[in-house]
Coordinates of C-alpha atoms in Angstrom, one line a residue:
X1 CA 2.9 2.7 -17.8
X2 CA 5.4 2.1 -15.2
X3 CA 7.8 -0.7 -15.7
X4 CA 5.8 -3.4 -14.0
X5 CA 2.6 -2.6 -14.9
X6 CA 2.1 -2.9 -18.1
X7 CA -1.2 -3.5 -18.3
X8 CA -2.5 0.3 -18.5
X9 CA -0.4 0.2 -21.9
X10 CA -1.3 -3.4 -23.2
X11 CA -5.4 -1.8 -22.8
X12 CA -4.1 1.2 -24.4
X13 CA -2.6 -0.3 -27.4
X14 CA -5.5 -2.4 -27.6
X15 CA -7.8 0.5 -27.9
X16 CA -5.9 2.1 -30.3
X17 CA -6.0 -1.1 -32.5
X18 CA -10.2 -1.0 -32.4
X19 CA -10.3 2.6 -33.1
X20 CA -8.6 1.6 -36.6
X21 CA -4.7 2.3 -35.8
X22 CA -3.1 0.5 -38.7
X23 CA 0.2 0.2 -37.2
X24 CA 2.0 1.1 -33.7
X25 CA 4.9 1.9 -32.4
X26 CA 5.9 1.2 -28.6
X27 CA 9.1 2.7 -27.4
X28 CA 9.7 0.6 -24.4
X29 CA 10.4 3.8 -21.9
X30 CA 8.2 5.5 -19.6
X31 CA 7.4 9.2 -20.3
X32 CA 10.1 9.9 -17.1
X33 CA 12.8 8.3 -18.7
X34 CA 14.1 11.8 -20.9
X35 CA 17.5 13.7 -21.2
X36 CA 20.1 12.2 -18.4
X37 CA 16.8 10.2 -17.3
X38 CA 16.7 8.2 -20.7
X39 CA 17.7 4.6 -19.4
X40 CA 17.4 1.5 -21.1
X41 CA 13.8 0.5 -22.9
X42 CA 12.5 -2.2 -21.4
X43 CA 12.2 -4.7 -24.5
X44 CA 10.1 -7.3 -22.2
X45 CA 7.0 -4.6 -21.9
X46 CA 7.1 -4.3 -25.4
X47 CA 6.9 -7.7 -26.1
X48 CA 4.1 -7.9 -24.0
X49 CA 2.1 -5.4 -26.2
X50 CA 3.1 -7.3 -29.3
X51 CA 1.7 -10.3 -27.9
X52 CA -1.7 -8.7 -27.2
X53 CA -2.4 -6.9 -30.3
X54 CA -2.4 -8.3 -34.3
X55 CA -2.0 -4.7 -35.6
X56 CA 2.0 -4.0 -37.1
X57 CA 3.8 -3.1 -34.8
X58 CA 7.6 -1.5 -34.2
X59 CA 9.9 -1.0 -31.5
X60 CA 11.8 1.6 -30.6
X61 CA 14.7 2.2 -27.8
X62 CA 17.9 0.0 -27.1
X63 CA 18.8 -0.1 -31.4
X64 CA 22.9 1.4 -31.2
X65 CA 23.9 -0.7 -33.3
X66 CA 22.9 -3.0 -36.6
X67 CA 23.2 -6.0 -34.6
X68 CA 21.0 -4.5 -31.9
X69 CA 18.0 -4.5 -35.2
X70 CA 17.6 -8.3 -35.5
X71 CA 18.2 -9.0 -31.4
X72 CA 15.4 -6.5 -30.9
X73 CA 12.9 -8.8 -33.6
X74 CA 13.8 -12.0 -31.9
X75 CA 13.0 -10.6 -28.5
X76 CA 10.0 -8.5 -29.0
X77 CA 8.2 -10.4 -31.6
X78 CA 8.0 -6.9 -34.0
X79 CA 7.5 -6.5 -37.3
X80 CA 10.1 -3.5 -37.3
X81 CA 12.2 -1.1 -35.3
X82 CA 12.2 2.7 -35.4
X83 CA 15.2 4.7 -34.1
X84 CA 15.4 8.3 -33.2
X85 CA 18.9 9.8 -31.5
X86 CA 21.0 6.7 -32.7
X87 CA 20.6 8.1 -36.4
X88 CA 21.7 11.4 -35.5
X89 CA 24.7 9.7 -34.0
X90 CA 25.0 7.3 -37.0
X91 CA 23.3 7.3 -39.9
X92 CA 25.0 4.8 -41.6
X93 CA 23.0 2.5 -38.9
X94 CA 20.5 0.1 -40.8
X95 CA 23.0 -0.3 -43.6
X96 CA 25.0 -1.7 -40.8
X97 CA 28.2 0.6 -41.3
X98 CA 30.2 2.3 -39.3
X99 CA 32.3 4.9 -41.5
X100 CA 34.6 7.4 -39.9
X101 CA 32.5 10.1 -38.4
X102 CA 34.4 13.1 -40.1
X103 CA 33.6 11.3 -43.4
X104 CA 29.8 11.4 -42.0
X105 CA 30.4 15.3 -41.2
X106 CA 31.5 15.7 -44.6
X107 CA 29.0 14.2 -45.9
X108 CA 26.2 16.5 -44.0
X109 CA 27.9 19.6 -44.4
X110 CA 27.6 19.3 -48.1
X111 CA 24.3 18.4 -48.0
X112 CA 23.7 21.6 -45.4
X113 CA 25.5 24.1 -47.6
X114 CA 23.7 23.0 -50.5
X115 CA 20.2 23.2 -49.1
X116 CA 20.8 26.1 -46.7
X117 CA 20.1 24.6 -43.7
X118 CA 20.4 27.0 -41.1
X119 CA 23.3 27.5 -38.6
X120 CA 21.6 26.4 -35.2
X121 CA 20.6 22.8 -36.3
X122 CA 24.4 22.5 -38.3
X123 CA 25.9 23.3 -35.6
X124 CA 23.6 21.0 -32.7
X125 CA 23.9 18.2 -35.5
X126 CA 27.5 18.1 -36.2
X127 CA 28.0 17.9 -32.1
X128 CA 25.4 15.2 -31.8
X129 CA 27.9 13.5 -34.9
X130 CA 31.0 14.1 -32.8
X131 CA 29.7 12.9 -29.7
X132 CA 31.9 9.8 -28.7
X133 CA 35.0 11.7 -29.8
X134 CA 34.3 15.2 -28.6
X135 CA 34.6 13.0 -25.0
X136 CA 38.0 12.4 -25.8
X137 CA 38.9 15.1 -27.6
X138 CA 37.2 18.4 -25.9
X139 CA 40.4 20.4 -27.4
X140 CA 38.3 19.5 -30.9
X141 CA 34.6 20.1 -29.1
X142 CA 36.4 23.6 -27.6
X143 CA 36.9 24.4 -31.8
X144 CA 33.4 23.7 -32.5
X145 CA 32.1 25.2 -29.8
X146 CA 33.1 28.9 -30.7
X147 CA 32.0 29.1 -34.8
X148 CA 29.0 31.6 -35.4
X149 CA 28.4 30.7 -39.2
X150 CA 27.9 27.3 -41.0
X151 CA 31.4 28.7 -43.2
X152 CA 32.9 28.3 -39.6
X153 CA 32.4 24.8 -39.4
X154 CA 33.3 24.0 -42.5
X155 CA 36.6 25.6 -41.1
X156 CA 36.8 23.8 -38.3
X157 CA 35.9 20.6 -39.5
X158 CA 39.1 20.3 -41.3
X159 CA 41.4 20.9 -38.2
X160 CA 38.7 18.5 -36.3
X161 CA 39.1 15.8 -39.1
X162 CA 43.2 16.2 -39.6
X163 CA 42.9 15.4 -35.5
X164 CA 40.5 12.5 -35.3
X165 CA 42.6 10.9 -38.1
X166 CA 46.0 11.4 -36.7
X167 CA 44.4 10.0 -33.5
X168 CA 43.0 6.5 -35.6
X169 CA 46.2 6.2 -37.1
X170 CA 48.2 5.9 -34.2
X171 CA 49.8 3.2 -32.8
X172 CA 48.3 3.3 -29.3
X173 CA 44.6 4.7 -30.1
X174 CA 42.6 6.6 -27.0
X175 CA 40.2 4.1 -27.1
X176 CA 40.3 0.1 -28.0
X177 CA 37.0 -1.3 -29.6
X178 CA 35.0 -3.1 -27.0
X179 CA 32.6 -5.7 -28.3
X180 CA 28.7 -5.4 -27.6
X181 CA 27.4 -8.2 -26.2
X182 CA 23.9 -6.8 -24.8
X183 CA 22.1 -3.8 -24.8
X184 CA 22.8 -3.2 -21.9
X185 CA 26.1 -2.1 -22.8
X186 CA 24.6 1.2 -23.6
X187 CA 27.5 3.1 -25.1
X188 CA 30.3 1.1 -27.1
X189 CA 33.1 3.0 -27.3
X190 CA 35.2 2.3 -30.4
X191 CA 38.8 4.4 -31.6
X192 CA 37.1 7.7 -31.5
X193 CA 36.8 9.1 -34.7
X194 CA 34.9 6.0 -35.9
X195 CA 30.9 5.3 -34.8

C-alpha cells in the first residue's frame, strides 16, 4: 500500500492470518521503493499491521545497526526483526559488533575457498563488504574491480587490508565516527575500514 493508506495492507495481512499464516513479516516499504529508490521503511505502517493482527509478526527495513533491533520492537510492537542488505554489509550485526571489515573479508574468503563458492557472488559480496570504504578509497575499489578469479581477491585483499589499516591507524582518519541517533540517519559513517 502506499504510505498513507494502509489499509489495503492491514486487510491483507489480515487475510493472510485466516488463511492459516503462522507468522508475517511486513517490511515497511512500498514495492516502488527498490535500488536508488529504497528510502526509509515507514515503521508507523507497520505498527499499524501489528496492531490489527495476533499472528507473529517481524519487521523488516530501517535495522543498520544493533541498536536500531530494540528501537524497532518498542516502536512497532513486533515480536522480531528480519534484515536483508544490512547483513551483507555487516554480519556481525545481531551480535551487536562492529569488527574491522577486512577481518570480516577474511573471514568470508576462507569460508568461499573452502566451499567453492563461485567467483561472481565473491566478488559482488566482498564489494557489498567494502562498501563504506570503497567510498573513500576508490584507489582500493579500482584493485577489486579488475580480478577475474576468487585467487585474485585473495590477492588483492591483502593490499586492500594493509590500506584500510594504515588508514584506521592514522592520526587524522578520513572519516570521524558520527553517532546514530535515528533512523533516519540512514548511513553512519564510521573510520572507514570499520562497519
Amino acid at each position: 500500500a502506499e504510505y498513507g493508506d494502509v489499509k489495503r495492507t492491514v486487510e491483507y495481512a489480515k487475510m493472510m492470518e485466516r488463511a492459516g499464516c503462522q507468522l508475517l513479516t511486513v517490511h515497511g516499504r512500498t514495492r516502488e521503493m527498490k535500488g536508488p529508490h529504497t528510502g526509509l521503511a515507514d515503521w508507523d505502517q507497520i505498527r499499524a499491521v501489528r496492531e490489527a493482527i495476533k499472528i507473529p509478526m517481524f519487521a523488516n527495513g530501517n535495522i543498520l545497526y544493533h541498536e536500531d533491533i530494540e528501537r524497532c520492537l518498542k516502536h512497532t510492537g513486533v515480536d522480531g526483526v528480519m534484515t536483508a542488505e544490512t547483513n551483507l554489509f555487516n554480519p556481525a550485526l545481531f551480535a551487536g559488533l562492529h569488527p574491522p571489515t577486512w577481518e570480516v573479508v577474511d573471514k568470508y574468503l576462507e569460508i568461499a575457498l573452502k566451499h567453492k563458492t563461485g567467483f561472481i557472488y565473491v566478488k559482488g559480496h566482498v564489494f557489498k563488504l567494502y562498501n563504506l570504504s570503497f567510498q573513500i578509497r576508490t584507489d582500493l575499489r579500482d584493485l577489486l574491480s579488475t580480478v577475474r578469479s576468487v585467487e585474485d581477491i585473495v590477492a588483492v585483499q591483502a593490499q586492500i587490508k594493509a590500506g584500510l589499516q594504515a588508514d584506521s591507524e592514522a592520526e587524522h582518519p578520513v572519516l570521524r565516527v558520527q553517532e546514530v541517533t535515528t533512523c533516519a540517519n540512514f548511513r553512519r559513517c564510521e573510520q572507514h575500514g570499520v562497519y
